Short mmCIF file of C-alpha atoms in Angstrom, two decimals:
data_model
loop_
_atom_site.label_atom_id
_atom_site.label_comp_id
_atom_site.label_asym_id
_atom_site.label_seq_id
_atom_site.Cartn_x
_atom_site.Cartn_y
_atom_site.Cartn_z
CA MET A 857 -42.92 190.51 102.45
CA LEU A 858 -39.61 191.85 103.14
CA ILE A 859 -38.62 195.15 101.54
CA ALA A 860 -35.67 196.34 102.45
CA GLY A 861 -35.71 195.01 105.62
CA VAL A 862 -39.02 196.61 106.30
CA LEU A 863 -41.75 193.49 107.15
CA ILE A 864 -45.09 194.72 105.21
CA VAL A 865 -47.88 192.59 105.77
CA THR A 866 -50.24 192.37 102.68
CA ALA A 867 -52.69 189.56 103.39
CA GLY A 868 -55.97 190.14 104.39
CA LEU A 869 -57.42 188.45 107.70
CA ALA A 870 -60.80 187.82 109.80
CA ILE A 871 -61.72 188.17 113.22
CA THR A 872 -63.23 185.32 114.30
CA GLY A 873 -65.36 186.43 117.41
CA SER A 874 -65.26 185.57 121.08
CA VAL A 875 -63.28 182.85 122.64
CA ALA A 876 -63.64 181.51 126.11
CA ALA A 877 -61.30 183.52 128.79
CA SER A 878 -57.92 181.67 129.99
CA ALA A 879 -57.45 179.98 133.21
CA ALA A 880 -54.52 182.48 134.06
CA ASP A 881 -55.84 185.63 135.63
CA LYS A 882 -54.04 187.84 133.02
CA GLU A 883 -55.82 186.59 130.12
CA SER A 884 -58.76 186.36 131.71
CA ARG A 885 -60.47 189.14 130.42
CA ASP A 886 -59.45 188.73 126.71
CA ARG A 887 -62.30 188.01 124.33
CA PHE A 888 -59.82 187.72 121.05
CA GLN A 889 -59.31 185.22 118.55
CA VAL A 890 -58.26 185.24 114.76
CA ASP A 891 -58.86 182.53 112.27
CA PRO A 892 -56.77 179.49 113.38
CA ASN A 893 -55.47 179.01 109.86
CA LEU A 894 -53.65 182.36 109.87
CA ARG A 895 -50.39 183.09 111.67
CA ILE A 896 -48.26 185.52 113.41
CA VAL A 897 -45.76 186.85 110.84
CA SER A 898 -44.05 189.36 113.15
CA SER A 899 -44.50 190.11 117.48
CA ASP A 900 -42.83 191.49 120.37
CA GLU A 901 -43.50 189.85 123.27
CA PHE A 902 -41.61 192.11 125.63
CA ASN A 903 -39.76 188.86 127.21
CA GLY A 904 -36.24 190.42 128.58
CA SER A 905 -34.63 191.64 131.77
CA ALA A 906 -36.21 194.50 133.89
CA GLY A 907 -35.28 197.87 133.10
CA THR A 908 -33.96 197.00 129.32
CA LEU A 909 -35.82 199.06 126.42
CA PRO A 910 -37.65 197.46 124.09
CA SER A 911 -35.72 195.74 120.83
CA ALA A 912 -34.28 198.31 118.60
CA ARG A 913 -34.94 195.93 115.52
CA LEU A 914 -38.66 196.22 116.15
CA TRP A 915 -38.82 199.75 117.66
CA ASN A 916 -37.61 203.56 117.38
CA ILE A 917 -37.52 205.34 120.76
CA ARG A 918 -38.98 209.26 119.72
CA GLN A 919 -37.39 211.62 122.12
CA GLY A 920 -38.23 215.44 122.53
CA GLY A 921 -41.47 217.14 122.86
CA GLY A 922 -42.86 219.65 125.20
CA GLY A 923 -45.61 220.98 122.70
CA TRP A 924 -45.74 218.10 120.36
CA GLY A 925 -49.46 217.04 119.24
CA ASN A 926 -52.15 219.26 120.88
CA ARG A 927 -49.88 221.44 122.40
CA GLU A 928 -49.32 218.61 125.03
CA LYS A 929 -46.96 219.08 128.18
CA GLN A 930 -44.62 216.00 128.30
CA VAL A 931 -41.10 215.64 127.06
CA TYR A 932 -40.50 211.89 125.53
CA THR A 933 -37.20 210.40 126.62
CA ALA A 934 -35.21 207.33 126.43
CA SER A 935 -34.80 206.87 130.14
CA PRO A 936 -35.97 203.43 131.63
CA ASN A 937 -37.90 205.55 134.39
CA ASN A 938 -40.37 206.32 131.34
CA LEU A 939 -39.60 203.25 129.21
CA SER A 940 -38.48 199.68 129.86
CA LEU A 941 -39.40 195.90 129.93
CA ASP A 942 -40.45 195.19 133.61
CA GLY A 943 -38.76 191.52 133.75
CA SER A 944 -42.30 189.65 133.77
CA GLY A 945 -43.48 189.91 129.65
CA ASN A 946 -44.67 193.78 129.52
CA LEU A 947 -43.45 196.84 128.54
CA ARG A 948 -43.83 199.99 130.72
CA ILE A 949 -44.52 203.31 129.37
CA VAL A 950 -44.56 206.20 132.04
CA ALA A 951 -45.35 209.42 132.12
CA ARG A 952 -43.96 210.98 135.28
CA ARG A 953 -43.00 214.38 137.44
CA ASP A 954 -39.23 214.68 136.93
CA GLY A 955 -38.79 218.04 138.86
CA SER A 956 -40.57 220.92 136.67
CA GLN A 957 -41.05 218.88 133.72
CA VAL A 958 -43.41 216.14 132.93
CA THR A 959 -41.33 213.22 131.09
CA SER A 960 -42.50 210.37 129.29
CA ALA A 961 -42.10 207.73 126.33
CA ARG A 962 -43.24 207.10 122.72
CA ILE A 963 -42.13 204.39 120.51
CA ASP A 964 -42.66 203.64 116.74
CA SER A 965 -42.13 200.64 114.36
CA ASN A 966 -41.62 203.15 111.25
CA GLY A 967 -39.39 201.59 108.62
CA LYS A 968 -39.04 198.34 111.05
CA MET A 969 -42.60 197.10 110.90
CA GLY A 970 -45.20 197.92 108.31
CA MET A 971 -48.87 197.23 107.43
CA SER A 972 -50.93 197.57 104.58
CA ALA A 973 -53.21 194.82 105.14
CA GLY A 974 -53.95 192.17 107.46
CA VAL A 975 -54.51 192.15 111.50
CA LEU A 976 -52.40 194.22 113.81
CA ALA A 977 -53.52 193.48 117.66
CA VAL A 978 -51.66 195.12 120.92
CA ARG A 979 -53.00 193.47 124.35
CA ALA A 980 -52.50 196.40 126.73
CA LYS A 981 -53.79 197.87 130.15
CA LEU A 982 -54.22 201.77 129.98
CA PRO A 983 -53.87 204.54 132.39
CA GLU A 984 -56.40 207.21 133.07
CA GLY A 985 -56.46 210.04 135.27
CA GLN A 986 -57.23 214.17 134.40
CA GLY A 987 -54.99 215.09 131.69
CA ILE A 988 -53.93 211.76 130.84
CA HIS A 989 -53.52 210.87 127.41
CA PRO A 990 -52.59 206.96 126.40
CA ALA A 991 -52.82 205.76 122.32
CA ILE A 992 -52.56 202.95 120.39
CA TRP A 993 -52.20 204.18 116.82
CA MET A 994 -50.91 204.52 112.95
CA LEU A 995 -49.77 206.89 111.10
CA GLY A 996 -49.22 206.16 107.19
CA SER A 997 -45.05 205.14 106.36
CA SER A 998 -45.03 208.07 103.84
CA ILE A 999 -44.97 210.74 106.37
CA ASP A 1000 -41.58 211.59 106.00
CA VAL A 1001 -41.90 212.26 102.49
CA VAL A 1002 -45.44 213.66 102.17
CA GLY A 1003 -46.42 215.05 105.68
CA TYR A 1004 -49.43 214.95 107.71
CA PRO A 1005 -52.11 214.68 106.99
CA GLU A 1006 -51.42 213.20 103.53
CA SER A 1007 -49.80 210.22 105.19
CA GLY A 1008 -53.11 209.28 107.07
CA GLU A 1009 -53.57 208.25 110.79
CA ILE A 1010 -55.18 205.40 112.08
CA ASP A 1011 -56.77 205.86 115.85
CA ILE A 1012 -56.79 201.95 117.38
CA PHE A 1013 -57.66 203.31 120.42
CA GLU A 1014 -57.21 206.46 122.50
CA LEU A 1015 -58.19 207.31 125.91
CA ALA A 1016 -58.64 210.66 127.17
CA ASN A 1017 -58.83 211.89 131.12
CA THR A 1018 -60.72 208.80 132.91
CA TRP A 1019 -62.92 205.82 131.52
CA PRO A 1020 -64.86 205.61 129.30
CA ASN A 1021 -63.87 208.90 127.48
CA ASN A 1022 -62.46 207.50 123.89
CA SER A 1023 -61.96 207.88 120.40
CA VAL A 1024 -61.51 205.27 117.72
CA GLY A 1025 -61.44 206.43 113.88
CA ALA A 1026 -59.48 207.24 110.95
CA ILE A 1027 -58.04 210.45 109.15
CA GLY A 1028 -56.53 211.62 105.74
CA PRO A 1029 -56.19 214.21 103.73
CA ARG A 1030 -58.31 216.31 101.39
CA THR A 1031 -58.34 216.19 97.48
CA ASN A 1032 -56.74 219.82 97.63
CA LEU A 1033 -53.67 218.98 99.20
CA ALA A 1034 -52.87 222.93 100.12
CA ASP A 1035 -55.96 222.46 102.70
CA LYS A 1036 -54.38 221.03 105.31
CA THR A 1037 -57.77 220.09 107.24
CA PRO A 1038 -57.54 216.73 107.27
CA TRP A 1039 -61.16 214.67 107.36
CA LYS A 1040 -62.16 212.65 109.85
CA VAL A 1041 -64.68 209.74 110.70
CA GLN A 1042 -64.37 209.20 114.42
CA LYS A 1043 -66.52 207.86 116.91
CA ALA A 1044 -66.39 206.92 121.08
CA VAL A 1045 -66.85 203.31 121.89
CA PRO A 1046 -69.55 202.96 124.29
CA PRO A 1047 -68.86 201.73 127.82
CA SER A 1048 -70.79 198.26 127.18
CA GLN A 1049 -68.07 197.21 124.70
CA LEU A 1050 -65.21 198.12 126.92
CA GLY A 1051 -64.97 196.09 129.32
CA ASP A 1052 -62.89 196.58 132.64
CA PRO A 1053 -60.96 199.79 132.90
CA ASP A 1054 -58.44 198.15 135.04
CA GLY A 1055 -57.88 195.02 132.74
CA TYR A 1056 -55.72 194.20 129.77
CA HIS A 1057 -57.30 194.23 126.58
CA VAL A 1058 -56.89 193.43 122.81
CA TYR A 1059 -56.91 196.33 120.40
CA TRP A 1060 -56.93 195.51 117.20
CA VAL A 1061 -57.58 196.50 113.38
CA ASP A 1062 -58.19 194.89 110.48
CA ARG A 1063 -57.26 196.59 107.23
CA THR A 1064 -58.59 195.13 103.89
CA LYS A 1065 -58.48 197.09 100.17
CA GLY A 1066 -61.08 200.20 100.95
CA HIS A 1067 -61.90 198.99 104.36
CA ILE A 1068 -61.03 198.79 107.84
CA ARG A 1069 -62.36 197.30 111.00
CA ILE A 1070 -61.35 198.20 114.35
CA GLY A 1071 -61.99 196.35 117.61
CA ILE A 1072 -61.54 195.57 121.60
CA ASP A 1073 -61.25 191.99 122.44
CA GLY A 1074 -64.13 190.11 120.37
CA HIS A 1075 -66.11 193.37 119.89
CA GLU A 1076 -65.92 194.85 116.38
CA VAL A 1077 -66.24 198.69 117.46
CA PHE A 1078 -65.93 200.58 114.42
CA THR A 1079 -65.61 200.80 110.47
CA VAL A 1080 -65.49 202.83 107.79
CA GLY A 1081 -64.59 202.26 103.76
CA LEU A 1082 -64.16 204.21 100.70
CA GLU A 1083 -68.00 204.76 100.72
CA ASP A 1084 -67.88 206.50 104.13
CA LEU A 1085 -65.47 209.20 103.25
CA PRO A 1086 -67.15 213.34 103.11
CA PRO A 1087 -66.75 214.61 99.88
CA GLN A 1088 -63.20 215.80 98.30
CA SER A 1089 -61.39 213.27 101.03
CA VAL A 1090 -58.54 211.00 99.84
CA TRP A 1091 -58.10 207.25 100.60
CA VAL A 1092 -54.94 206.43 101.81
CA MET A 1093 -55.72 203.80 103.98
CA ASP A 1094 -54.50 201.35 101.50
CA ASP A 1095 -51.15 202.36 102.12
CA PRO A 1096 -48.14 200.81 104.42
CA PHE A 1097 -48.79 202.34 107.86
CA PHE A 1098 -46.93 201.94 111.49
CA LEU A 1099 -47.87 201.45 114.80
CA VAL A 1100 -47.13 203.90 117.61
CA LEU A 1101 -47.77 203.29 121.58
CA ASN A 1102 -47.81 206.48 123.84
CA VAL A 1103 -48.74 208.35 127.00
CA ALA A 1104 -49.45 212.19 126.59
CA VAL A 1105 -50.32 214.64 129.18
CA GLY A 1106 -51.74 217.88 129.21
CA GLY A 1107 -52.41 220.16 126.39
CA ASP A 1108 -55.77 221.23 124.38
CA TRP A 1109 -57.01 217.73 124.81
CA PRO A 1110 -57.52 216.29 127.08
CA GLY A 1111 -56.64 219.42 129.25
CA ALA A 1112 -54.10 220.18 132.15
CA ALA A 1113 -52.92 217.07 134.33
CA GLY A 1114 -55.08 216.75 137.66
CA ILE A 1115 -53.50 216.22 141.01
CA GLY A 1116 -52.50 212.77 141.59
CA ALA A 1117 -52.86 211.62 138.20
CA LEU A 1118 -49.16 211.17 137.32
CA PRO A 1119 -47.27 208.36 137.32
CA ALA A 1120 -49.69 207.16 134.71
CA GLU A 1121 -48.23 203.79 133.51
CA MET A 1122 -49.41 201.93 129.97
CA SER A 1123 -48.36 198.35 130.11
CA VAL A 1124 -48.20 196.47 127.14
CA ASP A 1125 -47.89 192.61 127.10
CA TRP A 1126 -47.59 191.88 123.40
CA VAL A 1127 -48.13 193.50 119.74
CA ARG A 1128 -48.66 190.67 117.07
CA LEU A 1129 -48.84 191.09 113.53
CA TYR A 1130 -51.29 188.72 111.84
CA GLY A 1131 -50.81 187.65 107.86
#
């Protein structure tokens, strides 16, 4: 449904499992399929001229940094050197050295495309290297009102340093809102479910009331529900969330960038919301 110009998906979806690989090399590693009765209700295929920025209708470009998150080193910019379409249907998010700085890019769909239930899928190829931290994740749309961790966080996939070091999971608030230590239910996906580190993969989340499933290609790799929360925890995962895509560098996790780790590029083929 559309509320004040913001698309909110409220219909549930089901992932049906593996499909045969496409003949096209770019698609050859994918094993992702949704129920054929379901439809794409919003998407970005990143078609456009090389060097242009992603659509302002769907994306906010966040700028700043040099200490964000885990005391990371990157400064986020709107420069085409860090963020641009490649002219072949992909979005490039590039972390690089610019003189004495490390610059990168971070975009999100806050206020433009929100999801409270359904499936959100991102087809991307992620960079790796010491100190490199690409992330496909979500934050609660209420973050500007209630703050963090009250808004909640869903980590669809985060890669830290080199393949296969990763994390998926969910984060939320405690019953006592004065306690800013969030609850966390997280895991590392085993290498057998990650596939080729040099290829594109579909990273997805399936949200139904009281339950979250996260997957890579045709594999479900993580699930969490109300019953899995630690004591004195609040489930906020049924609220609207928005997508965040970024490449962070350095900080407490994953540590300082290694020699030769930069530039590091995340290539995003498409983002699709099913309902």
